[in-house]
Coordinates of C-alpha atoms and ligand atoms in Angstrom, one line a residue:
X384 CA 118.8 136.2 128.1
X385 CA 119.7 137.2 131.6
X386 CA 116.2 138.3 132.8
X387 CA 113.7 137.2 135.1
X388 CA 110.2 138.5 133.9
X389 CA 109.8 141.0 130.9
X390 CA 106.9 143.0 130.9
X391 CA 105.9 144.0 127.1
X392 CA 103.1 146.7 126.3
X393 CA 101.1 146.7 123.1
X394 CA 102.3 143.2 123.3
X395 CA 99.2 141.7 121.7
X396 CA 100.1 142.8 117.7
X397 CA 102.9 143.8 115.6
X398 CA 106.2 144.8 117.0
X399 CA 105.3 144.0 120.5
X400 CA 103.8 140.2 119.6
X401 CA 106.5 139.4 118.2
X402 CA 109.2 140.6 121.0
X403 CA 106.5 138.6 123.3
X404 CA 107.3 135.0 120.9
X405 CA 111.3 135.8 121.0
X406 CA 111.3 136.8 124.9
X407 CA 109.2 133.1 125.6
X408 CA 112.0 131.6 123.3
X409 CA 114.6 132.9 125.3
X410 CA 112.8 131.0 127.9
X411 CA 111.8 134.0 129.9
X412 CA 108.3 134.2 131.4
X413 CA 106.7 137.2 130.0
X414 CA 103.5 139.7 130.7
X415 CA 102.0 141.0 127.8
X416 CA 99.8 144.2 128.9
X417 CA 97.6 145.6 126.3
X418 CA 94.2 147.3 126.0
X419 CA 92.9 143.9 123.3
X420 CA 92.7 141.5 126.6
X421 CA 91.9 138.6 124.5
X422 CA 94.4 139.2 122.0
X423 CA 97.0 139.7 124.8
X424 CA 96.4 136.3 126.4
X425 CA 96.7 134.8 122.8
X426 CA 100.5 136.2 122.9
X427 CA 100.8 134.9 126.2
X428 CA 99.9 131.7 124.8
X429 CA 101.8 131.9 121.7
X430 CA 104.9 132.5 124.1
X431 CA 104.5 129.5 126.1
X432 CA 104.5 127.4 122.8
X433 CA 107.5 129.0 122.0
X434 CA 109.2 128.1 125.0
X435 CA 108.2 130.6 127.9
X436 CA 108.2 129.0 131.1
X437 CA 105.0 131.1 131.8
X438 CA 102.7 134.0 130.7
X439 CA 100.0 136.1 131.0
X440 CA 98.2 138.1 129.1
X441 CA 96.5 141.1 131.1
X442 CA 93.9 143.6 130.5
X443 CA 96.2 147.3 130.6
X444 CA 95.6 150.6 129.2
X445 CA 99.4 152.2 129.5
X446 CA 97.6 156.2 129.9
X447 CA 96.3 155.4 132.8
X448 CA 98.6 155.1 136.3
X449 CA 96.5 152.7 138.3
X450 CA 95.8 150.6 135.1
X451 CA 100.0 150.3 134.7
X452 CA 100.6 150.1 138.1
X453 CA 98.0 147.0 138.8
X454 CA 98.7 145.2 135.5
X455 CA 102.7 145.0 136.7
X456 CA 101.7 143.9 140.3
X457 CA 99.4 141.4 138.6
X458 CA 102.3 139.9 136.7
X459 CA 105.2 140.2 139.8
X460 CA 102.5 138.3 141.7
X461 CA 102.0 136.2 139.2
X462 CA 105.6 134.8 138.4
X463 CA 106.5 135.8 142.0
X464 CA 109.7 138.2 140.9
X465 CA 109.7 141.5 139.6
X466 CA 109.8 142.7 135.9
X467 CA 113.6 143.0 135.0
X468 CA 113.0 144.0 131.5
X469 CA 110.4 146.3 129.5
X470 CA 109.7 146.4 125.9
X471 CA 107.1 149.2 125.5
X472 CA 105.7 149.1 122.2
X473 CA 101.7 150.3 122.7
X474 CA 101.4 152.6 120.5
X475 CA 99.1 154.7 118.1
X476 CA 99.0 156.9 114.8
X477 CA 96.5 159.2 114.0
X478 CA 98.1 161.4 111.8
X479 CA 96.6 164.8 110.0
X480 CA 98.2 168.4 109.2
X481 CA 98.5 170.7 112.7
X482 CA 95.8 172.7 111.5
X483 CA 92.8 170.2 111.0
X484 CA 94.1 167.4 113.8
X485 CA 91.3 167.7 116.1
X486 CA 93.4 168.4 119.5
X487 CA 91.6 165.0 121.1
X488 CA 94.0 163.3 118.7
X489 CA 97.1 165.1 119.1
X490 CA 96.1 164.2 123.0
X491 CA 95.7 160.4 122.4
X492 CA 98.7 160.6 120.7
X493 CA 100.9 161.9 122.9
X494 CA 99.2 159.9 125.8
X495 CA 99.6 156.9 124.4
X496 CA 103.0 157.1 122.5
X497 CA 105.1 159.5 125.2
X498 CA 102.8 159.1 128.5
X499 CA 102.1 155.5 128.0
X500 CA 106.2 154.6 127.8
X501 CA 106.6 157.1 130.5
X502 CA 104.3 155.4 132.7
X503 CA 105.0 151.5 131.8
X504 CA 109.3 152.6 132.7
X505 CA 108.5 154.4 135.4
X506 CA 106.4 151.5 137.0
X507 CA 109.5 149.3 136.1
X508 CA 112.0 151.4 137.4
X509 CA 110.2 151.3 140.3
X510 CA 110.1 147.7 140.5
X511 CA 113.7 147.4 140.1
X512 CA 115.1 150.2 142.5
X513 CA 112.7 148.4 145.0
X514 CA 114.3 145.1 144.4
X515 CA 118.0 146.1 144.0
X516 CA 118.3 144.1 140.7
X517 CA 119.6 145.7 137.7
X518 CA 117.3 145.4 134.7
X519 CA 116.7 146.9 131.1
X520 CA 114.5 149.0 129.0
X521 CA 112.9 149.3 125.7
X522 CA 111.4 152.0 124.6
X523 CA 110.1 152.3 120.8
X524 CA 111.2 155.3 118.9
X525 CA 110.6 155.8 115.5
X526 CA 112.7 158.1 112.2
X527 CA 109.7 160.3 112.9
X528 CA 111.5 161.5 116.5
X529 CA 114.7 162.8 113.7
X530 CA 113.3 163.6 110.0
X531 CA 110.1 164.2 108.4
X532 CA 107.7 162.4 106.5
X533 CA 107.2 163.3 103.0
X534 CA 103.4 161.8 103.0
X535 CA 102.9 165.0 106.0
X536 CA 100.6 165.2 108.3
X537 CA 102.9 163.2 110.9
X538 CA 102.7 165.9 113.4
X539 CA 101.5 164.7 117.0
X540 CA 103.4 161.3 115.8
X541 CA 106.6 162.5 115.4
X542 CA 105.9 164.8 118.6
X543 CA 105.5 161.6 120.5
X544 CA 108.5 160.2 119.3
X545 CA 111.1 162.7 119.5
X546 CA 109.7 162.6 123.4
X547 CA 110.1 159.4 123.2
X548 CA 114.0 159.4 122.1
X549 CA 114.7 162.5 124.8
X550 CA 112.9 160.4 127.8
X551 CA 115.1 157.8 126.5
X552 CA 118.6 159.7 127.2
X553 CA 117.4 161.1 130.5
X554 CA 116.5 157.9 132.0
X555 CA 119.1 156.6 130.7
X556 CA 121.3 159.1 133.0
X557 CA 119.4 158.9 135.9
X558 CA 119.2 155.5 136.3
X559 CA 122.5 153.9 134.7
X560 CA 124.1 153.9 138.2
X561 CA 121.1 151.7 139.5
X562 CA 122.5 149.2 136.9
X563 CA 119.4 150.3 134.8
X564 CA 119.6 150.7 131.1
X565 CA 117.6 152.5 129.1
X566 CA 117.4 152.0 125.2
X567 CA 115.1 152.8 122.0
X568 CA 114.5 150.8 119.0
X569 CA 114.1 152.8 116.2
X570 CA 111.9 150.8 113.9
X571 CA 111.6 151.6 109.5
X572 CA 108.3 151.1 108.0
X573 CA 107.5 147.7 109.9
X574 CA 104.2 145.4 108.4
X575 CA 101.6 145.8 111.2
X576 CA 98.2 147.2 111.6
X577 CA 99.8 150.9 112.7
X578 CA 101.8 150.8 109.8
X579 CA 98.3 151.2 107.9
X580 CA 96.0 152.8 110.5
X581 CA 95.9 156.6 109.0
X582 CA 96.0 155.3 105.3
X583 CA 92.9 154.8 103.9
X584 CA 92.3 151.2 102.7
X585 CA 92.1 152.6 98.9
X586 CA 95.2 154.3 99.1
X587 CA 97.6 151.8 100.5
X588 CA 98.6 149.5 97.6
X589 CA 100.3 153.0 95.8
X590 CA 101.7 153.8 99.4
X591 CA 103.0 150.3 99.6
X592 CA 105.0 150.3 96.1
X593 CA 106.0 154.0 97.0
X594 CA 107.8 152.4 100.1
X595 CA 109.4 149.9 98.6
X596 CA 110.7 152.2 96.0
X597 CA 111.8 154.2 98.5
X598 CA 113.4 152.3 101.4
X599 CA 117.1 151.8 100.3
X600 CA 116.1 147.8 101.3
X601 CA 113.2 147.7 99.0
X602 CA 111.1 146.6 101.3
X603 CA 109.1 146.6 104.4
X604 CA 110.3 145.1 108.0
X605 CA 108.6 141.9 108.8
X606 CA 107.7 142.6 112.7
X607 CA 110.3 139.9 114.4
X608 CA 113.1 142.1 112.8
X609 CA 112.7 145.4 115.3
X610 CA 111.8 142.7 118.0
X611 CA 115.1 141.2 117.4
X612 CA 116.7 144.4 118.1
X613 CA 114.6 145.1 121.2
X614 CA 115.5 141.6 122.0
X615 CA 119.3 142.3 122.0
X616 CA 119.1 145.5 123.8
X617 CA 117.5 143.6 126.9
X618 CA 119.7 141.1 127.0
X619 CA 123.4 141.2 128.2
X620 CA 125.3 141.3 124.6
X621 CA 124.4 145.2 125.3
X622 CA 125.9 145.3 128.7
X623 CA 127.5 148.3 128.0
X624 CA 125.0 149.8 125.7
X625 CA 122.5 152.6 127.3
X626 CA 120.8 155.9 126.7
X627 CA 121.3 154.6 122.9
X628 CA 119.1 154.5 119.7
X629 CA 119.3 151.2 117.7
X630 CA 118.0 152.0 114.0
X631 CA 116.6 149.1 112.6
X632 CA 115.1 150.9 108.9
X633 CA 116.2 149.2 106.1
X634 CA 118.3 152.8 105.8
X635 CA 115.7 155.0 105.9
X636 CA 117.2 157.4 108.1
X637 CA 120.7 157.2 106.3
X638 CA 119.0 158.4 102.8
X639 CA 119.1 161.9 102.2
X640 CA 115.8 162.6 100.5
X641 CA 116.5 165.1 97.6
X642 CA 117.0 163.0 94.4
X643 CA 119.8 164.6 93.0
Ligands
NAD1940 N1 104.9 149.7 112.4 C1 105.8 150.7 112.1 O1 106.1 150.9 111.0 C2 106.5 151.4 113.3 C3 107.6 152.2 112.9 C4 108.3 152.9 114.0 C5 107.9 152.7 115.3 N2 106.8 151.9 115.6 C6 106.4 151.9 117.0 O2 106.5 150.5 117.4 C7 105.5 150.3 118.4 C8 104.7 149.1 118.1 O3 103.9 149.4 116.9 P1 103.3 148.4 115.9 O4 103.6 148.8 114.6 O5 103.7 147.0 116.3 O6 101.7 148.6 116.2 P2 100.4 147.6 116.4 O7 99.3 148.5 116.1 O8 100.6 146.4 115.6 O9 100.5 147.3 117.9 C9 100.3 148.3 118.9 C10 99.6 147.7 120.1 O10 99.4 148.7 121.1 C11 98.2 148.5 121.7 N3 97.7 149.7 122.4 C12 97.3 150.8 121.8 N4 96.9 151.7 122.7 C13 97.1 151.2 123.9 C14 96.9 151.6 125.2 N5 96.4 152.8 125.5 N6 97.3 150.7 126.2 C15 97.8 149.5 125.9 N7 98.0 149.0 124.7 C16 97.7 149.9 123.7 C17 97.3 148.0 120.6 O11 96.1 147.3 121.1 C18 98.2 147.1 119.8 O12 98.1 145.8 120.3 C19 104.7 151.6 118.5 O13 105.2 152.4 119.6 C20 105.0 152.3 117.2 O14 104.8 153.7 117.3 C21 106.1 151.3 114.6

């Protein structure tokens, strides 16, 4: 992979772990930037044994500027070059109907989810303009940004995501002339602890088996299989490839959803 650091938020579980392990087998050092400090330096560590030259795992809370900011100068110190790749995948789900979501949530939401990215690329960007190299971006989308959920109650979710696919494209513009790209992954039903974090523990072996009735693949992703598409999109097989979505859903978003 031709990068020289990649930074990775909500790198310490799920989606984002797991594009931590395949960046540090690429043999890329990597910073994995998360709120869960100790978990984060356990990626780190998991990323050296998988063949990372180096990594850290720092303390970062992606709504807050200052927290970005310091956590990517930490890591350019660190490996004494700049971040030429993001994968930001921090991200939460606090799902309800519009009408009973206390607005805190539908804020913590959107701050995480659409803020967060916002601020982890433009941190990067800024990075990269500064250093003249060309780099690429990850951002994590989701079907949410284009259908809706029959379960409901996605709301400030799927707000945050279809921000998510429209900062995307406009970065994407803005920047493709620097030599920066800027992609999403768009990630099915994917087994991490999001996945499950607004179903009730009671309720999520029926919600399991409905999913796997109901993905065309019959099943849910295992977390290395988005990563592997995040993976792609920052290296240079994708050269040409920007302002672009890359669905990886086991065909959720290719099913119509009336059964007739
Ligand atoms: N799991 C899915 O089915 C699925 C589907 C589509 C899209 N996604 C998206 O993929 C991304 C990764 O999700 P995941 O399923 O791996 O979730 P996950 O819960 O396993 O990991 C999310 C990580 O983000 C971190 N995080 C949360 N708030 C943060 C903050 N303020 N600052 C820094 N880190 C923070 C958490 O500590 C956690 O380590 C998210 O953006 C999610 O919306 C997930």
């Amino acid at each position: 992979m031709a990068q020289r650091m990649v930074v990775v938020t909500g790198g310490a579980s799920g989606i984002g772990r797991a594009a931590v392990r395949l960046v540090g087998a690429a043999g890329v050092p990597v910073a994995v930037l998360d709120t869960d400090a100790a978990a984060a330096r356990a990626a780190a560590e998991e990323a050296v044994a998988a063949g990372a030259p180096d990594a850290a795992g720092l303390r970062c809370d992606v709504t807050d500027e200052g927290s970005v900011q310091g956590a990517v100068d930490a890591a350019r110190e660190r490996f004494g070059a700049p971040p030429t790749g993001l994968v930001a995948a921090a991200g939460v789900d606090i799902g309800g109907p519009a009408h009973l979501l206390p607005v805190a949530d539908w804020r913590r939401v959107l701050e995480v989810n659409l803020t967060g990215a916002y601020l982890a690329a433009r941190c990067v960007v800024a990075a990269l303009l500064d250093s003249g190299a060309g780099g690429s971006l990850v951002l994590c989308s989701s079907p949410a940004a284009s259908v809706a959920f029959a379960a409901g109650g996605t709301g400030a979710y799927a707000a945050s995501k279809g921000g998510v696919s429209a900062l995307v494209r406009a970065l994407a513009v803005d920047y493709a002339a620097a030599g920066i790209r800027v992609n999403a992954i768009v990630p099915g039903p994917t087994e991490t602890a999001l996945m499950w974090a607004s179903v009730p523990e009671a309720e999520r072996g029926a919600m399991r088996a409905t999913l796997c009735a109901e993905v065309p693949m019959g099943r849910l992703a295992d977390p290395e299989e988005p990563a592997r598409a995040a993976l792609w999109l920052l290296g240079p097989d994708s050269s040409y490839v920007t302002g672009s979505h890359l669905v990886c859903d086991g065909g959720v978003l290719a099913k119509g959803s009336v059964s007739v």
